[in-house]
Amino acid sequence: MASIEEILKNKGVVTPKVSKRPDGRAPDELREVRITRGYCKHALGSCLIEMGDTKVICAANFEDRVPPHVKNTGSGWITAEYGMLPSSTAPRGAREASRGKVGGRTHEIQRLIGRALRAAVDQRELGERTLWLDCDVLQADGGTRTASITGAYVALEEGLRRMQRQGLIARNPILDQVAAISVGIVDGELVLDLCYDEDSKADVDMNVVMTGRGRIIEIQGTAEGAPFEREQLLAMLDLAQSGIAQLIEKQTQAIKHL
Amino acid sequence: MASIEEILKNKGVVTPKVSKRPDGRAPDELREVRITRGYCKHALGSCLIEMGDTKVICAANFEDRVPPHVKNTGSGWITAEYGMLPSSTAPRGAREASRGKVGGRTHEIQRLIGRALRAAVDQRELGERTLWLDCDVLQADGGTRTASITGAYVALEEGLRRMQRQGLIARNPILDQVAAISVGIVDGELVLDLCYDEDSKADVDMNVVMTGRGRIIEIQGTAEGAPFEREQLLAMLDLAQSGIAQLIEKQTQAIKHL
Amino acid sequence: MASIEEILKNKGVVTPKVSKRPDGRAPDELREVRITRGYCKHALGSCLIEMGDTKVICAANFEDRVPPHVKNTGSGWITAEYGMLPSSTAPRGAREASRGKVGGRTHEIQRLIGRALRAAVDQRELGERTLWLDCDVLQADGGTRTASITGAYVALEEGLRRMQRQGLIARNPILDQVAAISVGIVDGELVLDLCYDEDSKADVDMNVVMTGRGRIIEIQGTAEGAPFEREQLLAMLDLAQSGIAQLIEKQTQAIKHL
Amino acid sequence: MASIEEILKNKGVVTPKVSKRPDGRAPDELREVRITRGYCKHALGSCLIEMGDTKVICAANFEDRVPPHVKNTGSGWITAEYGMLPSSTAPRGAREASRGKVGGRTHEIQRLIGRALRAAVDQRELGERTLWLDCDVLQADGGTRTASITGAYVALEEGLRRMQRQGLIARNPILDQVAAISVGIVDGELVLDLCYDEDSKADVDMNVVMTGRGRIIEIQGTAEGAPFEREQLLAMLDLAQSGIAQLIEKQTQAIKHL
Amino acid sequence: MASIEEILKNKGVVTPKVSKRPDGRAPDELREVRITRGYCKHALGSCLIEMGDTKVICAANFEDRVPPHVKNTGSGWITAEYGMLPSSTAPRGAREASRGKVGGRTHEIQRLIGRALRAAVDQRELGERTLWLDCDVLQADGGTRTASITGAYVALEEGLRRMQRQGLIARNPILDQVAAISVGIVDGELVLDLCYDEDSKADVDMNVVMTGRGRIIEIQGTAEGAPFEREQLLAMLDLAQSGIAQLIEKQTQAIKHL
Amino acid sequence: MASIEEILKNKGVVTPKVSKRPDGRAPDELREVRITRGYCKHALGSCLIEMGDTKVICAANFEDRVPPHVKNTGSGWITAEYGMLPSSTAPRGAREASRGKVGGRTHEIQRLIGRALRAAVDQRELGERTLWLDCDVLQADGGTRTASITGAYVALEEGLRRMQRQGLIARNPILDQVAAISVGIVDGELVLDLCYDEDSKADVDMNVVMTGRGRIIEIQGTAEGAPFEREQLLAMLDLAQSGIAQLIEKQTQAIKHL
């Protein structure tokens, strides 16, 4: 990953000396990833995904109806909802239920999760059913939306397998695995899997969703501080791909005995 | 606990033969109780309380302002919010944030939790601060409101100790420990700590909140099926007290090294 | 009712000298109760119930559908809504419609009224209908929830009789009369039917819902000030029962010419 | 009032033969009007106004702050809120608090009441205070908005007199009395003070708010069925004035002993 | 229009000397009116109406269902929605969507627009369809509600003609043209078509909706400052009629090539 | 732009023969762009931007306060709100104000606009002020969010220049111009500036926000149909850059006489 510095040097961009990451990781190192499948007794499929101090419960459930725009198409629909426990952040976050509305950030995240997972599945195989993916953050330390996508995939696969065994669907409609990770530029350095401290001071923050075969489902890069170059985008994309490959492997381990 | 049958027999009430509880417990036996203190990295005080399959995260946090009715009294205020993850129940529950309002049941429960914990604390010692108690149900199998109260006490005590160490409050404002349990009459038999299957078919359901010294903070008994007698009320109260004594001991274990 | 003092004295609890009640009533005396049946021209059944300065309009109406959880069970459903006119209190209360949501206290009360009245009726006899009980407080001076229950019973019975006469239901589905009263401990003294001034300084406040035959439908006791003893609970329950017996008689008078 | 027929006949409009009104009143006859002043114990000023079967509680209260657009002008503000009890109509009306929003009709009416009463008062004399006028319909049989205005005036005057006695305001800020009535064209006939049955089939419905001296504060005429002529407008206005003169006298009676 | 002064002089009312209008118009002169039909590519019918600096987009669309109170009557329904762009006023107005509710003024206006247009159409000819009239204010300078009505008529006629050509309705259900204008008394002078500066200081503000044949659909006169006399009402009505006649002609021009 | 086909052919991806675009444009051709600056009389800065049939009013206004997270930092804040007129789409869209909440898509878009424009400005130069950017879609034919960003920049610059002239800010705080465009893969072909018909069947849809110097502020690429390759991402990015360069020139024309 040293190439980013050279690329930028060639363009005359001066980067500060590489600083240690808050938790001592190498720039291209993921936090410790743990996926506990079957975490929720009552869900069709579920897991607890932990990426360092970020902890998200992901659960899949279905209901026998679809939203109006899918009705009478014979196809199913996958949708997601995202929430954060008030105690998942410091300072305590206000409860959206009490405020009486879902905030803009929540809307943006749950739409992203839904799009990402719909790309993983042939929804025509689901019948006229909605699959709900609930991603609830127990503890937040950066990267909750990407952890949600990676975990939601595991919950979804567990759920679909159960539906298949119960004869509700004829075959597994999954097209490919899906995982997501954040990358960014922090203090001039390219880093993988940003924790909250890094995220809050990043110049560029990018979330990438990819399939098991390395194709892109979604890429969202934002210049929080200063605009960035095409070359930085490519370096971030490469770094993201290396991280996603590791997450795909973690998912594979989590679901191999299904 | 056999006395209830005799009492009822004397009144001419015929009770069916005692049936085994769904999980094989004795009528006066609690589910396995586990309290994991310090569960939330970002909270002032917190725990995960598990009573069998019921799991609730309880967290305490404060903010430096009080609601209007307390303003300028020099006193603080303790309030509670309660929520259930959509995946905590089967079938999946609708998310209150998405529905845009807090339901009646949630309101009722969070008001109960708030009252119960306010009775445990001398709020004048808090300064003009609000202590927020968040009780979020990860998994529901009956008794979530009583587990919330029992766990919220532990989170509260941990939080208050921390405030004391940081010099925010001069002394520990806790007056007494507080714990809660459900009792009920199911298939004519008096049982302690109802799980969901029992709760859904109970004739009478009663929640009791008591202090460590065995005094009553709150008692809420409801005839779900048929109205009940004074003698049954007393037998339920005695049974609740035996359960609460065990919970008080569990709390004491959880907080002894604070 | 003097026994409570002796009980407490035996436990070493010192009670202050008995003080006169604000309105000069004896400790075990109800306020003046008036029930004006048929108060609302457009309702199926209705009454104005006055308990001293507390005045509540109670009305029963039905509609030909039931909530989802009752659908296709052949049974009906009884539900309640509670409201307070802004001018019913001093200072003026904010209008819930204008605030855009029903508050927690309102939710708690209307759920209590609904449960209490459902216990009075065999809902299977109603057909697939919802019976709405509206309890609207014209003037509040303590005890509005218990007055609402007592009045709602009269409105309900009037309404059910009319449905029976119109052939909408085959027989009267009422199982027993239902009435409710508050009791409490104020300045160390046990009192019946608290007015607002008493309620706001009560150490313990308890609402009891009972049937005409003296069985308990609901009991809700709360230590507003200090926790209370089992003996106090029993004394309050006895006092409540004496008050409810009088209310049952008032109801009987109000409906006798139906 | 026969002139309207001639006017119309001259214009070639054929009117059906005059039909008896549902309650046997003459076309230019008000329903029985009763104003019970001081109806609400907790309000600054109040009355129950009954116009036939239409019954509205009107109450006046103040608070020591004004809305943003009046702030720092030294002036006060008068505003109104209007509500209908669910049981005031047949069939039962949905509760706006439960629906979570105030409907368009309610908004329209409470804005009308506020405008009408603001025209009666020199708001600069109120100090930086808001006067709230609550009009709550106990029973509806047409004309609730005009009854609200007529009753709100009485509540307002009672309230202002009390404020004056308490030294909160230096002098009575009322400029003139205010009352309101509906007129309309029903089955081709001009009628005063429409009841619900008339209102629901009226071709033209007009509400008029006037001062004690007969000047116009507000006039709202609507062709529900067919558009109307200038001559009809004038005839309606004359009829309204005769009704308002009677209402002004009723108000004067109600407040004469203040 | 000079007659109003004489009328008032005869009644002893002193009027200040006639002041120039802010934009130099004669008292009985409309602002420049432009109607651009077919303004919205996606609408069934539409126009941009400009009255001086007031600019409103009016659009008509239909959907194949009707509100509950019309269902199964065979008739259609016409309804209106009104909105203002935040940037249409100075200072910027808060967005109603962001505030989460439609304000009282908006409700009042859209109900007025709906009533006015329903009076223009024989709704039985529409089939079970709802016609939506959207009036969105791009720029506000007084008279937005009357401009909305005048423009909505053009959008409606264009839409109905298209429905007729598509065979959705058998014949044109329009009964008569409809237009609206404001009149008022400003600085003692009677003026037509008030701009914002005039409206904000008017003593009396009146909106009139009339048909092409000069009959009244709606009249709403409000004493913003001081109550007004019958004679002033008549003078305002006459002035309104002269303005509406001109608007009817503008509409006729806009739709003549349909 | 033919290179994308070769790239894909080398990877074994078969692309269908290039089809004409619905409006006959070349794949790398923008729709006709028109920017009418100063469109809103009451706004600080404004324009109407038209990209083909997509038409958006963009307006800038400020208020003298900032959101809580910026308070006491001495810095200002830029935020955006986005709306669509109901008549801007076919079929008519529901009005968010009437539905009582801002939808997820709206939230997502207005957050994007806000981020994009904040990157263009040194907010510390604004003082403690919020700059509101309102983007209201009059007519939608694809690309409303990118047109909104491009137009909002013009409104913002006009507004800031006016603030500078009025002495409200010391110097122009703009760091660089900002514009945005969509690119996508439709029927296997890479196209610039998608209209609605293209957008609705695109395999990949990407929005790019860039500065006048060609650096990236935001990139959001989504696989609506099938996941895409790194090479396709790069080709889309290049195409976007060519489009943005043209938009930057259009903006420069629009603001050159400020």
Tab-separated table of N, CA, C and O in Angstrom, chain D residues 47-115:
chain	number	residue	atom	x	y	z
D	47	CYS	N	-67.417	29.194	29.889
D	47	CYS	CA	-68.867	28.987	29.872
D	47	CYS	C	-69.181	27.711	29.107
D	47	CYS	O	-68.362	27.189	28.356
D	48	LEU	N	-70.379	27.211	29.342
D	48	LEU	CA	-70.968	26.197	28.475
D	48	LEU	C	-72.013	26.918	27.654
D	48	LEU	O	-72.922	27.533	28.227
D	49	ILE	N	-71.861	26.876	26.333
D	49	ILE	CA	-72.890	27.478	25.491
D	49	ILE	C	-73.656	26.361	24.801
D	49	ILE	O	-73.066	25.431	24.244
D	50	GLU	N	-74.976	26.460	24.850
D	50	GLU	CA	-75.838	25.474	24.185
D	50	GLU	C	-76.717	26.206	23.192
D	50	GLU	O	-77.385	27.175	23.546
D	51	MET	N	-76.677	25.782	21.972
D	51	MET	CA	-77.609	26.300	20.970
D	51	MET	C	-78.372	25.090	20.465
D	51	MET	O	-77.863	24.341	19.628
D	52	GLY	N	-79.543	24.858	21.006
D	52	GLY	CA	-80.253	23.622	20.736
D	52	GLY	C	-79.398	22.466	21.221
D	52	GLY	O	-78.908	22.479	22.355
D	53	ASP	N	-79.159	21.477	20.351
D	53	ASP	CA	-78.376	20.303	20.748
D	53	ASP	C	-76.877	20.497	20.571
D	53	ASP	O	-76.101	19.582	20.839
D	54	THR	N	-76.455	21.629	20.089
D	54	THR	CA	-75.020	21.926	19.996
D	54	THR	C	-74.545	22.481	21.329
D	54	THR	O	-75.109	23.453	21.828
D	55	LYS	N	-73.523	21.824	21.893
D	55	LYS	CA	-73.022	22.205	23.220
D	55	LYS	C	-71.504	22.333	23.167
D	55	LYS	O	-70.813	21.389	22.783
D	56	VAL	N	-71.002	23.496	23.556
D	56	VAL	CA	-69.570	23.749	23.489
D	56	VAL	C	-69.088	24.340	24.810
D	56	VAL	O	-69.703	25.266	25.341
D	57	ILE	N	-68.003	23.775	25.339
D	57	ILE	CA	-67.333	24.381	26.494
D	57	ILE	C	-66.311	25.370	25.963
D	57	ILE	O	-65.471	25.016	25.129
D	58	CYS	N	-66.385	26.610	26.421
D	58	CYS	CA	-65.414	27.623	26.025
D	58	CYS	C	-64.658	28.062	27.268
D	58	CYS	O	-65.274	28.349	28.297
D	59	ALA	N	-63.338	28.104	27.165
D	59	ALA	CA	-62.538	28.476	28.334
D	59	ALA	C	-61.417	29.400	27.912
D	59	ALA	O	-60.855	29.271	26.824
D	60	ALA	N	-61.107	30.346	28.789
D	60	ALA	CA	-60.013	31.284	28.557
D	60	ALA	C	-58.954	31.102	29.636
D	60	ALA	O	-59.294	30.948	30.814
D	61	ASN	N	-57.709	31.062	29.229
D	61	ASN	CA	-56.580	30.976	30.147
D	61	ASN	C	-55.446	31.799	29.567
D	61	ASN	O	-55.425	32.059	28.379
D	62	PHE	N	-54.502	32.175	30.410
D	62	PHE	CA	-53.374	32.922	29.832
D	62	PHE	C	-52.049	32.293	30.243
D	62	PHE	O	-51.977	31.519	31.197
D	63	GLU	N	-51.030	32.557	29.474
D	63	GLU	CA	-49.673	32.199	29.905
D	63	GLU	C	-48.760	33.390	29.642
D	63	GLU	O	-49.030	34.207	28.755
D	64	ASP	N	-47.654	33.444	30.387
D	64	ASP	CA	-46.798	34.619	30.356
D	64	ASP	C	-45.754	34.571	29.252
D	64	ASP	O	-44.565	34.773	29.499
D	65	ARG	N	-46.174	34.268	28.054
D	65	ARG	CA	-45.267	34.395	26.910
D	65	ARG	C	-46.098	34.512	25.646
D	65	ARG	O	-47.279	34.166	25.650
D	66	VAL	N	-45.479	34.999	24.604
D	66	VAL	CA	-46.196	35.222	23.345
D	66	VAL	C	-45.458	34.505	22.215
D	66	VAL	O	-44.282	34.178	22.345
D	67	PRO	N	-46.163	34.253	21.107
D	67	PRO	CA	-45.494	33.604	19.967
D	67	PRO	C	-44.414	34.527	19.376
D	67	PRO	O	-44.452	35.752	19.579
D	68	PRO	N	-43.455	33.945	18.648
D	68	PRO	CA	-42.311	34.711	18.134
D	68	PRO	C	-42.686	35.999	17.406
D	68	PRO	O	-42.026	37.010	17.597
D	69	HIS	N	-43.759	35.975	16.598
D	69	HIS	CA	-44.024	37.169	15.793
D	69	HIS	C	-44.519	38.355	16.623
D	69	HIS	O	-44.663	39.459	16.113
D	70	VAL	N	-44.850	38.120	17.892
D	70	VAL	CA	-45.339	39.204	18.745
D	70	VAL	C	-44.258	39.641	19.741
D	70	VAL	O	-44.316	40.726	20.304
D	71	LYS	N	-43.264	38.766	19.938
D	71	LYS	CA	-42.223	39.010	20.936
D	71	LYS	C	-41.628	40.415	20.799
D	71	LYS	O	-41.387	40.889	19.702
D	72	ASN	N	-41.383	41.006	21.937
D	72	ASN	CA	-40.720	42.315	22.003
D	72	ASN	C	-41.516	43.443	21.334
D	72	ASN	O	-40.958	44.465	20.980
D	73	THR	N	-42.827	43.227	21.173
D	73	THR	CA	-43.663	44.315	20.664
D	73	THR	C	-44.412	44.961	21.830
D	73	THR	O	-45.067	45.974	21.643
D	74	GLY	N	-44.318	44.352	23.008
D	74	GLY	CA	-45.042	44.875	24.159
D	74	GLY	C	-46.510	44.477	24.151
D	74	GLY	O	-47.237	44.670	25.120
D	75	SER	N	-46.945	43.885	23.051
D	75	SER	CA	-48.348	43.520	22.886
D	75	SER	C	-48.563	42.062	23.302
D	75	SER	O	-47.625	41.276	23.420
D	76	GLY	N	-49.813	41.725	23.553
D	76	GLY	CA	-50.173	40.346	23.831
D	76	GLY	C	-50.734	39.684	22.581
D	76	GLY	O	-50.680	40.247	21.476
D	77	TRP	N	-51.295	38.474	22.753
D	77	TRP	CA	-51.804	37.725	21.623
D	77	TRP	C	-52.963	36.864	22.084
D	77	TRP	O	-52.942	36.326	23.197
D	78	ILE	N	-53.967	36.742	21.236
D	78	ILE	CA	-55.106	35.876	21.530
D	78	ILE	C	-55.143	34.775	20.489
D	78	ILE	O	-55.074	35.049	19.288
D	79	THR	N	-55.233	33.545	20.957
D	79	THR	CA	-55.262	32.415	20.028
D	79	THR	C	-56.316	31.426	20.493
D	79	THR	O	-56.744	31.456	21.640
D	80	ALA	N	-56.759	30.577	19.578
D	80	ALA	CA	-57.834	29.656	19.925
D	80	ALA	C	-57.486	28.234	19.503
D	80	ALA	O	-56.746	28.015	18.539
D	81	GLU	N	-57.986	27.282	20.258
D	81	GLU	CA	-57.935	25.882	19.835
D	81	GLU	C	-59.341	25.300	19.922
D	81	GLU	O	-60.102	25.628	20.840
D	82	TYR	N	-59.638	24.427	18.984
D	82	TYR	CA	-60.981	23.872	18.857
D	82	TYR	C	-60.861	22.363	18.806
D	82	TYR	O	-59.917	21.819	18.199
D	83	GLY	N	-61.750	21.689	19.452
D	83	GLY	CA	-61.730	20.227	19.387
D	83	GLY	C	-63.136	19.688	19.494
D	83	GLY	O	-64.042	20.371	19.961
D	84	MET	N	-63.296	18.449	19.037
D	84	MET	CA	-64.599	17.789	19.176
D	84	MET	C	-64.382	16.489	19.929
D	84	MET	O	-63.500	15.698	19.541
D	85	LEU	N	-65.156	16.228	20.945
D	85	LEU	CA	-65.085	14.919	21.579
D	85	LEU	C	-65.506	13.866	20.554
D	85	LEU	O	-66.421	14.116	19.762
D	86	PRO	N	-64.849	12.709	20.555
D	86	PRO	CA	-65.231	11.648	19.607
D	86	PRO	C	-66.719	11.323	19.686
D	86	PRO	O	-67.350	11.053	18.672
D	87	SER	N	-67.275	11.399	20.883
D	87	SER	CA	-68.687	11.019	21.043
D	87	SER	C	-69.640	12.184	20.752
D	87	SER	O	-70.840	12.045	20.932
D	88	SER	N	-69.100	13.318	20.275
D	88	SER	CA	-69.989	14.460	20.016
D	88	SER	C	-70.754	14.312	18.711
D	88	SER	O	-71.687	15.070	18.455
D	89	THR	N	-70.352	13.366	17.888
D	89	THR	CA	-71.015	13.177	16.596
D	89	THR	C	-71.451	11.725	16.412
D	89	THR	O	-70.963	10.827	17.094
D	90	ALA	N	-72.338	11.518	15.462
D	90	ALA	CA	-72.708	10.163	15.060
D	90	ALA	C	-72.504	10.083	13.548
D	90	ALA	O	-73.079	10.915	12.837
D	91	PRO	N	-71.717	9.141	13.061
D	91	PRO	CA	-70.961	8.172	13.848
D	91	PRO	C	-69.809	8.826	14.593
D	91	PRO	O	-69.428	9.944	14.268
D	92	ARG	N	-69.298	8.100	15.588
D	92	ARG	CA	-68.167	8.560	16.404
D	92	ARG	C	-67.037	9.088	15.518
D	92	ARG	O	-66.691	8.500	14.500
D	93	GLY	N	-66.474	10.228	15.901
D	93	GLY	CA	-65.343	10.786	15.166
D	93	GLY	C	-64.021	10.283	15.704
D	93	GLY	O	-63.902	10.020	16.901
D	94	ALA	N	-63.044	10.121	14.816
D	94	ALA	CA	-61.722	9.692	15.269
D	94	ALA	C	-61.082	10.814	16.088
D	94	ALA	O	-61.275	11.992	15.811
D	95	ARG	N	-60.349	10.426	17.092
D	95	ARG	CA	-59.704	11.389	18.006
D	95	ARG	C	-58.465	11.945	17.323
D	95	ARG	O	-57.588	11.187	16.892
D	96	GLU	N	-58.371	13.264	17.219
D	96	GLU	CA	-57.227	13.856	16.509
D	96	GLU	C	-55.910	13.542	17.212
D	96	GLU	O	-54.881	13.356	16.563
D	97	ALA	N	-55.914	13.469	18.532
D	97	ALA	CA	-54.679	13.139	19.250
D	97	ALA	C	-54.185	11.757	18.823
D	97	ALA	O	-52.995	11.538	18.627
D	98	SER	N	-55.112	10.810	18.656
D	98	SER	CA	-54.723	9.450	18.269
D	98	SER	C	-54.248	9.405	16.824
D	98	SER	O	-53.339	8.647	16.483
D	99	ARG	N	-54.858	10.206	15.967
D	99	ARG	CA	-54.441	10.253	14.568
D	99	ARG	C	-53.115	10.998	14.437
D	99	ARG	O	-52.469	10.927	13.407
D	100	GLY	N	-52.743	11.726	15.482
D	100	GLY	CA	-51.421	12.362	15.494
D	100	GLY	C	-51.356	13.664	14.739
D	100	GLY	O	-50.301	14.231	14.559
D	101	LYS	N	-52.516	14.143	14.294
D	101	LYS	CA	-52.485	15.473	13.691
D	101	LYS	C	-53.864	16.131	13.710
D	101	LYS	O	-54.880	15.473	13.758
D	102	VAL	N	-53.786	17.440	13.680
D	102	VAL	CA	-54.983	18.258	13.656
D	102	VAL	C	-55.444	18.355	12.199
D	102	VAL	O	-54.644	18.662	11.313
D	103	GLY	N	-56.699	18.065	11.946
D	103	GLY	CA	-57.209	18.053	10.575
D	103	GLY	C	-57.412	19.452	10.014
D	103	GLY	O	-57.371	20.454	10.733
D	104	GLY	N	-57.646	19.505	8.722
D	104	GLY	CA	-57.809	20.779	8.039
D	104	GLY	C	-59.006	21.565	8.539
D	104	GLY	O	-58.929	22.771	8.748
D	105	ARG	N	-60.125	20.878	8.754
D	105	ARG	CA	-61.330	21.566	9.233
D	105	ARG	C	-61.068	22.198	10.593
D	105	ARG	O	-61.449	23.347	10.853
D	106	THR	N	-60.420	21.468	11.475
D	106	THR	CA	-60.109	22.003	12.807
D	106	THR	C	-59.229	23.230	12.699
D	106	THR	O	-59.477	24.248	13.358
D	107	HIS	N	-58.196	23.134	11.871
D	107	HIS	CA	-57.315	24.282	11.670
D	107	HIS	C	-58.101	25.505	11.215
D	107	HIS	O	-57.919	26.616	11.718
D	108	GLU	N	-58.967	25.279	10.238
D	108	GLU	CA	-59.737	26.383	9.680
D	108	GLU	C	-60.607	27.032	10.748
D	108	GLU	O	-60.685	28.261	10.847
D	109	ILE	N	-61.231	26.205	11.555
D	109	ILE	CA	-62.141	26.743	12.573
D	109	ILE	C	-61.378	27.477	13.667
D	109	ILE	O	-61.756	28.569	14.076
D	110	GLN	N	-60.272	26.893	14.140
D	110	GLN	CA	-59.597	27.569	15.248
D	110	GLN	C	-58.920	28.855	14.796
D	110	GLN	O	-58.810	29.805	15.570
D	111	ARG	N	-58.556	28.932	13.538
D	111	ARG	CA	-58.025	30.188	13.027
D	111	ARG	C	-59.134	31.252	12.952
D	111	ARG	O	-58.911	32.417	13.270
D	112	LEU	N	-60.331	30.807	12.554
D	112	LEU	CA	-61.463	31.738	12.511
D	112	LEU	C	-61.799	32.268	13.898
D	112	LEU	O	-62.002	33.473	14.091
D	113	ILE	N	-61.851	31.385	14.881
D	113	ILE	CA	-62.182	31.821	16.247
D	113	ILE	C	-61.142	32.823	16.745
D	113	ILE	O	-61.471	33.863	17.308
D	114	GLY	N	-59.875	32.508	16.509
D	114	GLY	CA	-58.805	33.407	16.954
D	114	GLY	C	-58.934	34.784	16.313
D	114	GLY	O	-58.878	35.806	17.005
D	115	ARG	N	-59.118	34.818	15.000
D	115	ARG	CA	-59.258	36.107	14.311
D	115	ARG	C	-60.436	36.902	14.879
D	115	ARG	O	-60.353	38.097	15.112
